CSV table of C-alpha atoms and ligand atoms in Angstrom, one decimal:
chain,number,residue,atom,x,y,z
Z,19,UNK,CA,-95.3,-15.7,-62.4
Z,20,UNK,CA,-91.7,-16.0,-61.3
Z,21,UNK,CA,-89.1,-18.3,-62.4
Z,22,UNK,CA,-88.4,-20.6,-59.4
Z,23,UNK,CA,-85.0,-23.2,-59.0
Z,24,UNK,CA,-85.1,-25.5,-56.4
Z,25,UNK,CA,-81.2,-26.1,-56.0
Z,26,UNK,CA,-80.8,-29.6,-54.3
Z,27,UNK,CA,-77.6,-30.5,-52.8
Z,28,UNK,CA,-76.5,-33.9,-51.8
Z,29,UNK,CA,-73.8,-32.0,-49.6
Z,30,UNK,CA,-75.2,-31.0,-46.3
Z,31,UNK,CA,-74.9,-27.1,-47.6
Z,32,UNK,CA,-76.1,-25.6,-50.6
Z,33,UNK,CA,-73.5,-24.8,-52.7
Z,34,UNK,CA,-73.1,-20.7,-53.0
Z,35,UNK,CA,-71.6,-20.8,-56.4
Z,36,UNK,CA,-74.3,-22.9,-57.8
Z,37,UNK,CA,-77.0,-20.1,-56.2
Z,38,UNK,CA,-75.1,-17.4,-57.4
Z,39,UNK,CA,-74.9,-18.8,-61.0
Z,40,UNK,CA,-78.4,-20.0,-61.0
Z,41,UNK,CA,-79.8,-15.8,-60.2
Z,42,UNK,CA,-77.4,-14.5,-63.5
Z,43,UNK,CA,-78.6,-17.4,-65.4
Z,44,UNK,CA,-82.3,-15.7,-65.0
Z,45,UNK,CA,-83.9,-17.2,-62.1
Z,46,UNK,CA,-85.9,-15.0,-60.0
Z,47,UNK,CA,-85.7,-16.9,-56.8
Z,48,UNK,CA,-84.1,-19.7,-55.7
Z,49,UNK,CA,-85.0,-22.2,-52.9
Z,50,UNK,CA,-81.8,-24.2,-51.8
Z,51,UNK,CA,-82.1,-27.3,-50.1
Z,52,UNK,CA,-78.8,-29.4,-48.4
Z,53,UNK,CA,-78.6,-33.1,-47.5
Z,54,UNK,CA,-80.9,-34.3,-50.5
Z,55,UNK,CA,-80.7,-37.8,-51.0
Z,56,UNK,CA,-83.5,-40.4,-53.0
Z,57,UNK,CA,-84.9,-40.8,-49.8
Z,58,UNK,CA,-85.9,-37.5,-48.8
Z,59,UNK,CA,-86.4,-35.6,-52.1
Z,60,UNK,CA,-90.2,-36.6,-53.3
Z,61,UNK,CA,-91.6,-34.2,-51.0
Z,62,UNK,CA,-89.9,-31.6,-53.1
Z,63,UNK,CA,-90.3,-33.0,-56.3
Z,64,UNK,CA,-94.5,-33.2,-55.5
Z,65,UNK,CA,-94.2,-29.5,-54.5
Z,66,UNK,CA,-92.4,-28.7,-57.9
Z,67,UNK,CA,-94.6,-30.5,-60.5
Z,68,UNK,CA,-98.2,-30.2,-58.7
Z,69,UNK,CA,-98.3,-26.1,-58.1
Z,70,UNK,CA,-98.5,-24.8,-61.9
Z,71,UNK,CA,-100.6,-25.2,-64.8
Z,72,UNK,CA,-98.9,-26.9,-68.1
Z,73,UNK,CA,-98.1,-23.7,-69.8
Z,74,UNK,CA,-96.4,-22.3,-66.5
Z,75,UNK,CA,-94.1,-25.5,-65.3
Z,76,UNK,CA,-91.1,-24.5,-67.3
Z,77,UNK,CA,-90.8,-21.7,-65.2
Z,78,UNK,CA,-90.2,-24.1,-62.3
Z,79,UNK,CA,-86.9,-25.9,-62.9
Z,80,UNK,CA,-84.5,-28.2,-61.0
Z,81,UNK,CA,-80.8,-28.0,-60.0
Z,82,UNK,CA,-78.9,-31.0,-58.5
Z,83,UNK,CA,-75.6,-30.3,-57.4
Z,84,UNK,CA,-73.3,-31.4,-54.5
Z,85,UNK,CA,-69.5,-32.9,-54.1
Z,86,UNK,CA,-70.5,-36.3,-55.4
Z,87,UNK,CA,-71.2,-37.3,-58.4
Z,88,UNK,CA,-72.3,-41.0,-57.8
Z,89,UNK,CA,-74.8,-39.1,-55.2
Z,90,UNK,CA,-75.5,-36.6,-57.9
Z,91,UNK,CA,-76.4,-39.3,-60.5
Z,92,UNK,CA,-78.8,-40.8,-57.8
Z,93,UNK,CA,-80.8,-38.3,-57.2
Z,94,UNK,CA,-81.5,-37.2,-60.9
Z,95,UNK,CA,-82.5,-40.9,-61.0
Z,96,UNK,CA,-84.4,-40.0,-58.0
Z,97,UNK,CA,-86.2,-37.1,-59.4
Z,98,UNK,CA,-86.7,-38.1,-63.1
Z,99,UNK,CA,-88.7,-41.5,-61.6
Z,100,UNK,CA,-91.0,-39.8,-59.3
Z,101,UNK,CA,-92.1,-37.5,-62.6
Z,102,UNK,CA,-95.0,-38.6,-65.1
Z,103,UNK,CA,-97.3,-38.0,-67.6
Z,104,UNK,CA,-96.7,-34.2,-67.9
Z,105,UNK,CA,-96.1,-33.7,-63.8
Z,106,UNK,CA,-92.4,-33.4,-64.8
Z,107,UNK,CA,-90.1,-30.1,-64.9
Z,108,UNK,CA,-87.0,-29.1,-66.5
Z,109,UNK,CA,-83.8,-30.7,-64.2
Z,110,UNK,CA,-80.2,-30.0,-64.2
Z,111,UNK,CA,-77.4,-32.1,-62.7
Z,112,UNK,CA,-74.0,-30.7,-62.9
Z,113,UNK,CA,-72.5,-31.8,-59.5
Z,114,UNK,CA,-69.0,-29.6,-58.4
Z,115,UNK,CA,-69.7,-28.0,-61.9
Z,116,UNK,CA,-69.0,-31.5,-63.5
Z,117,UNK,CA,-70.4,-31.1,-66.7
Z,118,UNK,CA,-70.2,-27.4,-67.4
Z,119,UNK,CA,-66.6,-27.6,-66.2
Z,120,UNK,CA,-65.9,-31.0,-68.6
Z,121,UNK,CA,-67.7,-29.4,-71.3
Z,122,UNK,CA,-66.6,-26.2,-71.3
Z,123,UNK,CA,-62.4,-27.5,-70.9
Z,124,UNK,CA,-62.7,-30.0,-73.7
Z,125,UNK,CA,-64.3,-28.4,-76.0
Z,126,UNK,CA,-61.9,-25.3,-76.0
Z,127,UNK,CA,-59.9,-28.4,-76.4
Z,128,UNK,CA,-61.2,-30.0,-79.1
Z,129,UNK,CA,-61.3,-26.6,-80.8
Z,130,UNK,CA,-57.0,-26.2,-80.5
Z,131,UNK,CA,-56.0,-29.7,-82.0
Z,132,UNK,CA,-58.2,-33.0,-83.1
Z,133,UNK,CA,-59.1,-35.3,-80.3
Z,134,UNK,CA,-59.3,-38.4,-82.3
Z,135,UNK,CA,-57.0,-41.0,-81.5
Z,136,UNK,CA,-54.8,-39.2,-79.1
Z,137,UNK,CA,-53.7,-40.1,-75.9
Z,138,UNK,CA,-55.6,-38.2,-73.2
Z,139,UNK,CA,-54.1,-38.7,-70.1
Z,140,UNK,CA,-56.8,-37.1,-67.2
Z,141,UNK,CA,-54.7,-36.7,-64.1
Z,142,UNK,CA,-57.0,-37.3,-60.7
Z,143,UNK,CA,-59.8,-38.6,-62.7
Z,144,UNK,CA,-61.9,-40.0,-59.9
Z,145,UNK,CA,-63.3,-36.2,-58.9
Z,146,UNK,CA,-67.0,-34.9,-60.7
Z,147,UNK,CA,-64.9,-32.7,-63.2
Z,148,UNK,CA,-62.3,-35.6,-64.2
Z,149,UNK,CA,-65.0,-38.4,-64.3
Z,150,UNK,CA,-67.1,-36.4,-67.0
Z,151,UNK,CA,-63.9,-35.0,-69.2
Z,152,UNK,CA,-62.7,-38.4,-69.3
Z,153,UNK,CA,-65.9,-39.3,-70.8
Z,154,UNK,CA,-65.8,-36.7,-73.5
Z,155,UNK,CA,-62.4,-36.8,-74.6
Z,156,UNK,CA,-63.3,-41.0,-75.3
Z,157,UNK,CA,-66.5,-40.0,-77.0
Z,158,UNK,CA,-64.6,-37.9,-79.0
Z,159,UNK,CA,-62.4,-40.8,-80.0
Z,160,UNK,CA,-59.2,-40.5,-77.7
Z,161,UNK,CA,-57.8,-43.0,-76.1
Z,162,UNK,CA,-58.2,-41.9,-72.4
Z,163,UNK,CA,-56.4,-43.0,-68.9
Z,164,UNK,CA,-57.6,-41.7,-66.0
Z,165,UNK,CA,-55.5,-41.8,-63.2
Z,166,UNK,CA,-55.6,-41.8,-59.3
Z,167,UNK,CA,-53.8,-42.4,-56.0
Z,168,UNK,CA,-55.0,-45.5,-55.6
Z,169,UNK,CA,-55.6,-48.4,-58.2
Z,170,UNK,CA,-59.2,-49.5,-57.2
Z,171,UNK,CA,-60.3,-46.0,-56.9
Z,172,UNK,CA,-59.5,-45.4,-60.6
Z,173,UNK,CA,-61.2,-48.6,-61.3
Z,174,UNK,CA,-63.9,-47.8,-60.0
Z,175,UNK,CA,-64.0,-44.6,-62.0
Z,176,UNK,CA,-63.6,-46.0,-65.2
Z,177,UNK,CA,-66.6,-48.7,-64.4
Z,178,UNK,CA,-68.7,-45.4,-64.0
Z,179,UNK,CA,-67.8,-44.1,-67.2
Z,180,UNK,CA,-68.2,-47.5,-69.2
Z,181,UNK,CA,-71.5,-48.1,-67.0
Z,182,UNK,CA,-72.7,-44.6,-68.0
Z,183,UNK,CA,-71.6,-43.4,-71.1
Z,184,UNK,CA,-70.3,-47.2,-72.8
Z,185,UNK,CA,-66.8,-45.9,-72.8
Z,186,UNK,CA,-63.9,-47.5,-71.5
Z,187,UNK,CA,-60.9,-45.5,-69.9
Z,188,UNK,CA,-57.7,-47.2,-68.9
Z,189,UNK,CA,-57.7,-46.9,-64.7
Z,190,UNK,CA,-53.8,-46.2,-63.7
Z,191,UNK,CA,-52.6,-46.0,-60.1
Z,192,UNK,CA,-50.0,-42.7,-59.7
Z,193,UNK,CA,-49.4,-42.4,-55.7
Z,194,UNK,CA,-47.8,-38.8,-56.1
Z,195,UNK,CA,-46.1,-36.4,-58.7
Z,196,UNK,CA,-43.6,-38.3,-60.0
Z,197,UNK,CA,-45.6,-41.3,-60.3
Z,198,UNK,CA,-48.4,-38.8,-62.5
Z,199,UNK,CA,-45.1,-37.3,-64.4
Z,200,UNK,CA,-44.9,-40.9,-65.5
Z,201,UNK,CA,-48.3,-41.5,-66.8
Z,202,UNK,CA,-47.7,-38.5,-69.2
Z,203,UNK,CA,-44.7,-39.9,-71.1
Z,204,UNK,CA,-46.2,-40.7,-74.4
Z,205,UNK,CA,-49.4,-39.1,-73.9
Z,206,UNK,CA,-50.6,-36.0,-76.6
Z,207,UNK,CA,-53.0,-34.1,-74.1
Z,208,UNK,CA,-53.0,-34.3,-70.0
Z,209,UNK,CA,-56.2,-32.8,-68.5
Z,210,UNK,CA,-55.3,-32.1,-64.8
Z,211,UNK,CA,-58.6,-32.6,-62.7
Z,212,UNK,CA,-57.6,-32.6,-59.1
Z,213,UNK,CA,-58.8,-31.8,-56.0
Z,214,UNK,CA,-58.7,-27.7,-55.4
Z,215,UNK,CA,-55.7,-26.3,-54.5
Z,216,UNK,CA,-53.5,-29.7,-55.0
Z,217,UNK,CA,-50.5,-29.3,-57.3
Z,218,UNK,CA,-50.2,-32.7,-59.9
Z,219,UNK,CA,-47.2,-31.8,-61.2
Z,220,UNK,CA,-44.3,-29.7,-61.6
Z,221,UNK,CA,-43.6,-28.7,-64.7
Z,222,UNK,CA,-40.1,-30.8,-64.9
Z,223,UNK,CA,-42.4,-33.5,-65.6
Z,224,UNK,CA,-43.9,-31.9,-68.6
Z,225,UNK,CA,-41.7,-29.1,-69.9
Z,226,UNK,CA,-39.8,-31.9,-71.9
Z,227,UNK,CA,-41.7,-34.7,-73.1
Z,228,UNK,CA,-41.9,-33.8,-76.6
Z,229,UNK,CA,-45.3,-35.5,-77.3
Z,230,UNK,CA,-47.3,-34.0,-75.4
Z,231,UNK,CA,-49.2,-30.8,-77.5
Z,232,UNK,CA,-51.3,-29.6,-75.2
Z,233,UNK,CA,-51.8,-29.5,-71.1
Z,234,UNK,CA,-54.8,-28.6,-69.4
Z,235,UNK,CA,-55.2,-27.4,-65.8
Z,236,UNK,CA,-58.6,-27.0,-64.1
Z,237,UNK,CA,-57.5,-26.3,-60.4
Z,238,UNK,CA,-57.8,-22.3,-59.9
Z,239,UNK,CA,-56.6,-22.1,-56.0
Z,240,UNK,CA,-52.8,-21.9,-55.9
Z,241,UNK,CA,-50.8,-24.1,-55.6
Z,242,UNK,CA,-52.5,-24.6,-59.0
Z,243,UNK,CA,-52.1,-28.2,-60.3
Z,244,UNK,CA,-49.9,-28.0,-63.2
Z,245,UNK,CA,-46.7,-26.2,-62.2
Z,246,UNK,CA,-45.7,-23.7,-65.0
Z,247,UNK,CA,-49.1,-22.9,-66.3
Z,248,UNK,CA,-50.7,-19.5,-65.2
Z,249,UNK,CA,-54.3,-19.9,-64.5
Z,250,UNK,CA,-55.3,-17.4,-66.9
Z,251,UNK,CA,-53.8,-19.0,-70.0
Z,252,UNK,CA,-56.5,-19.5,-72.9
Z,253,UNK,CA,-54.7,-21.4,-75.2
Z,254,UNK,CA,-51.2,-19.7,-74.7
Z,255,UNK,CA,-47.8,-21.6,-75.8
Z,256,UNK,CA,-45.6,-22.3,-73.0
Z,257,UNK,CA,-42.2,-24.8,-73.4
Z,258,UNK,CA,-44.1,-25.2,-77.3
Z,259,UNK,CA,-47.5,-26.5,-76.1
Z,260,UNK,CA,-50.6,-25.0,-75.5
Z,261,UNK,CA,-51.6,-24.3,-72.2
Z,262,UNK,CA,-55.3,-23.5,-70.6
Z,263,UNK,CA,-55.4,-22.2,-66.5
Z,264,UNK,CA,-58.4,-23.2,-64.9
Z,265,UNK,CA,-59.5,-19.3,-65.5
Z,266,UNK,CA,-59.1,-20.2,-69.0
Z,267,UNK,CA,-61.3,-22.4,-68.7
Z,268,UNK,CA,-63.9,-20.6,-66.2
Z,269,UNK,CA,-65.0,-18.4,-68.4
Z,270,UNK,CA,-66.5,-20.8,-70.9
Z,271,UNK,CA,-67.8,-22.6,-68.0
Z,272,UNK,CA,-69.6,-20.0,-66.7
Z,273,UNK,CA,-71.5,-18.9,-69.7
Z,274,UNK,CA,-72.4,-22.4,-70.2
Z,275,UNK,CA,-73.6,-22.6,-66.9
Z,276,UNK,CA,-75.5,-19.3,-67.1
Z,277,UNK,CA,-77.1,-20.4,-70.7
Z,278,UNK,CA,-78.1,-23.9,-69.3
Z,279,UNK,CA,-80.0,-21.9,-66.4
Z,280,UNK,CA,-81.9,-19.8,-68.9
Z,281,UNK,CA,-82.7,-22.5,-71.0
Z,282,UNK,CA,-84.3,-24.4,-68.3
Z,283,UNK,CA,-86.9,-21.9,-68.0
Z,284,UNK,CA,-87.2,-21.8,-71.5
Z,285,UNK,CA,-88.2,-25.4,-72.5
Z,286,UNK,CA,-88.9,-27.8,-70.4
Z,287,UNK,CA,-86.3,-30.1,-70.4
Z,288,UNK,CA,-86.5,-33.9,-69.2
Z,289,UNK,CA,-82.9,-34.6,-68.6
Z,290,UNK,CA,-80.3,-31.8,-69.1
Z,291,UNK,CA,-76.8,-33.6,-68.9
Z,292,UNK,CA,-73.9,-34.4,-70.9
Z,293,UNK,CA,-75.4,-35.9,-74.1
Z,294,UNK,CA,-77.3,-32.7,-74.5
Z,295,UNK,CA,-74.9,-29.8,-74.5
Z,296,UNK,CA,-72.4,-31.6,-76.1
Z,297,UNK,CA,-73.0,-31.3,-79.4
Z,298,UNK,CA,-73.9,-27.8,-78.8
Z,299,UNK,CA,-70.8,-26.9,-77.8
Z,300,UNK,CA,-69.0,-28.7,-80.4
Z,301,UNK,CA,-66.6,-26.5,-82.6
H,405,LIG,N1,-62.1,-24.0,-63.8
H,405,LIG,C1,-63.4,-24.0,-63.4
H,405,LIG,O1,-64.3,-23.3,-63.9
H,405,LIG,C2,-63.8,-25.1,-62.4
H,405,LIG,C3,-65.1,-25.4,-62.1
H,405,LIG,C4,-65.4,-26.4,-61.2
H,405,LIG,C5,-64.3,-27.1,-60.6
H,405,LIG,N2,-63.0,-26.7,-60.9
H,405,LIG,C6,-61.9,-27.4,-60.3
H,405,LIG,O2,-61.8,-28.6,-61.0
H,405,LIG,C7,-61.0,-29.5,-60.2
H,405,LIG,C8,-61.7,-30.8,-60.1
H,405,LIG,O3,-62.9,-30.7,-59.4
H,405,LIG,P1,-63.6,-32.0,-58.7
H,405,LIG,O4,-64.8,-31.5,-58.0
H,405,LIG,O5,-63.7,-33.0,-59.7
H,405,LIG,O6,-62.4,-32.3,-57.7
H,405,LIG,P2,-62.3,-33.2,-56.4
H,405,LIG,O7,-63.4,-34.2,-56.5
H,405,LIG,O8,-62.3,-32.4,-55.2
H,405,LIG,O9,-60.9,-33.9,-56.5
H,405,LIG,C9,-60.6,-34.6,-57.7
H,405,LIG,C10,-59.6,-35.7,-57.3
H,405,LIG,O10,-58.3,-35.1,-56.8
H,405,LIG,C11,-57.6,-36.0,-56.0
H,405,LIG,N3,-57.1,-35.4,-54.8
H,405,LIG,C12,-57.9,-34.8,-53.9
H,405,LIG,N4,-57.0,-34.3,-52.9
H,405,LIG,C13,-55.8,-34.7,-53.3
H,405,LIG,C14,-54.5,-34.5,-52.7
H,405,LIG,N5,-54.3,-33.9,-51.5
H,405,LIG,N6,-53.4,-35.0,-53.3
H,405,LIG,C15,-53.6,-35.6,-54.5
H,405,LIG,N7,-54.8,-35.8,-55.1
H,405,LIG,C16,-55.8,-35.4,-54.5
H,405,LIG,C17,-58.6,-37.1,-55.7
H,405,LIG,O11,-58.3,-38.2,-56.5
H,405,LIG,P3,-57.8,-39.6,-55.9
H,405,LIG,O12,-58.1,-39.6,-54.4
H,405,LIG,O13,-58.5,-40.6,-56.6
H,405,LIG,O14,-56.3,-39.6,-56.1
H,405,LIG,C18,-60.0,-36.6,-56.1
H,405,LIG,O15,-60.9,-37.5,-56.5
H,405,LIG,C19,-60.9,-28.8,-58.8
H,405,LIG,O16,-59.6,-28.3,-58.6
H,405,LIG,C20,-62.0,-27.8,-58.8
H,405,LIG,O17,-61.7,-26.7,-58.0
H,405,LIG,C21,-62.8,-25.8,-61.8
């Protein structure tokens, strides 16, 4: 019997990445849907839990991914209400790679210097990648601000967060790069989440401020987002702070990405999201 993943994605076209991943994570087909929203998705999820016996359903498994988070979050609530009794199969949401991205960056940060108490400043918060870091680093005990280019947009971001995960980030407008060089004074970590191949800030902005210990850049298309960062660094010291490249990061983020596929298959898993590969991935 083969190992099926239905790959739904609130964007109108499955995401290629998310396919690729989902094959070297084990899967031995995949059947990729776009345009999935609450509305439309019970025929699928019917299809999924009603073809195979009890012992076989873990070897049919769910993916939601997509651009949006909010429409990411939906449709796992989507899926996991239409399930019962044992009709149910393992489901996935990482949306943009939000949570094996997040993961995968602060916990190589949590690894170089204590999270506790520091000031995490998450530059362009309001994406998938930058909603779920900020998220961590508070449950890790920073104090966190997540910032975007406009005010009510980073509000809004922050309400997610509390609403979701009972944290409470600090929402600060910054319209452009000198407005985010000035949310970092002060701050002991900056997690760059923007959008792909939008630069944050030079490195003016950081090179100098002599609290900041470590900077962290997810964006791999150059312009990259953190001027004076290589993509590649893993924990290098640059202008005495440690730097990670969105590379850096990648490579974590794909084994964990790979090692969630495989373990979908191999329990069947209610809800796989944040809570549960966090402490996993814990140093
Ligand atoms: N390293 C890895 O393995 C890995 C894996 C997945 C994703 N990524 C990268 O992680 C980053 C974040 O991903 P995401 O999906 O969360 O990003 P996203 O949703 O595309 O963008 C994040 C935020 O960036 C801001 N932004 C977008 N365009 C901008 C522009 N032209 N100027 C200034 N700000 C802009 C927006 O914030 P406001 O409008 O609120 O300002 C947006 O909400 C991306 O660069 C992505 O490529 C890396």
């Amino acid at each position: 019997m083969k190992r099926l993943l239905l790959l739904l994605d609130s964007d109108p076209m499955p995401n290629a990445y998310d396919i690729i991943v989902g094959y070297d994570g084990g899967a031995d087909h995949i059947v990729s849907y776009g345009g999935i929203t609450p509305g439309n998705v019970g025929p699928l999820i019917d299809g999924a839990v009603f073809t195979r016996g009890p012992s076989e359903k873990k070897l049919t498994a769910m993916f939601i991914g997509g651009a949006n988070m909010a429409a990411g979050e939906e449709l796992l609530a989507a899926v996991t209400k239409r399930f019962f009794g044992n009709f149910r199969v393992s489901v996935m949401l990482d949306s943009n790679g939000s949570n094996t991205t997040a993961a995968a960056g602060v916990a190589q940060i949590a690894k170089a210097v204590p999270l506790a108490n520091k000031k995490v400043v998450v530059l362009s918060g309001t994406g998938p990648v930058g909603l779920r870091a900020a998220a961590l680093f508070a449950k890790e005990g920073a104090q966190v601000t997540l910032t975007s280019r406009d005010k009510q947009r980073a509000a809004a971001a922050c309400q997610l967060i509390q609403a979701r995960f009972g944290v409470s980030p600090i929402p600060l407008a910054a319209v452009d790069n000198d407005a985010r060089g000035a949310t970092i004074r002060g701050a002991d970590i900056v997690f760059a989440a923007g959008g792909i191949g939008v630069k944050l800030l030079e490195e003016r902005h950081w090179r100098d401020e002599r609290t900041i210990e470590l900077i962290a850049d997810c964006n791999a298309q150059p312009p990259l987002g953190v001027g004076g960062i290589d993509a590649t660094d893993k924990g290098n010291t640059r202008q005495q702070k440690l730097v990670f490249g969105a590379l850096g990061i990648g490579g974590l983020k794909l084994k964990l990405h790979r090692a969630c596929v495989v373990q979908l298959f191999q329990v069947q898993i209610k809800c796989w999201t944040l809570k549960r590969f966090t402490p996993w991935l814990k140093p």
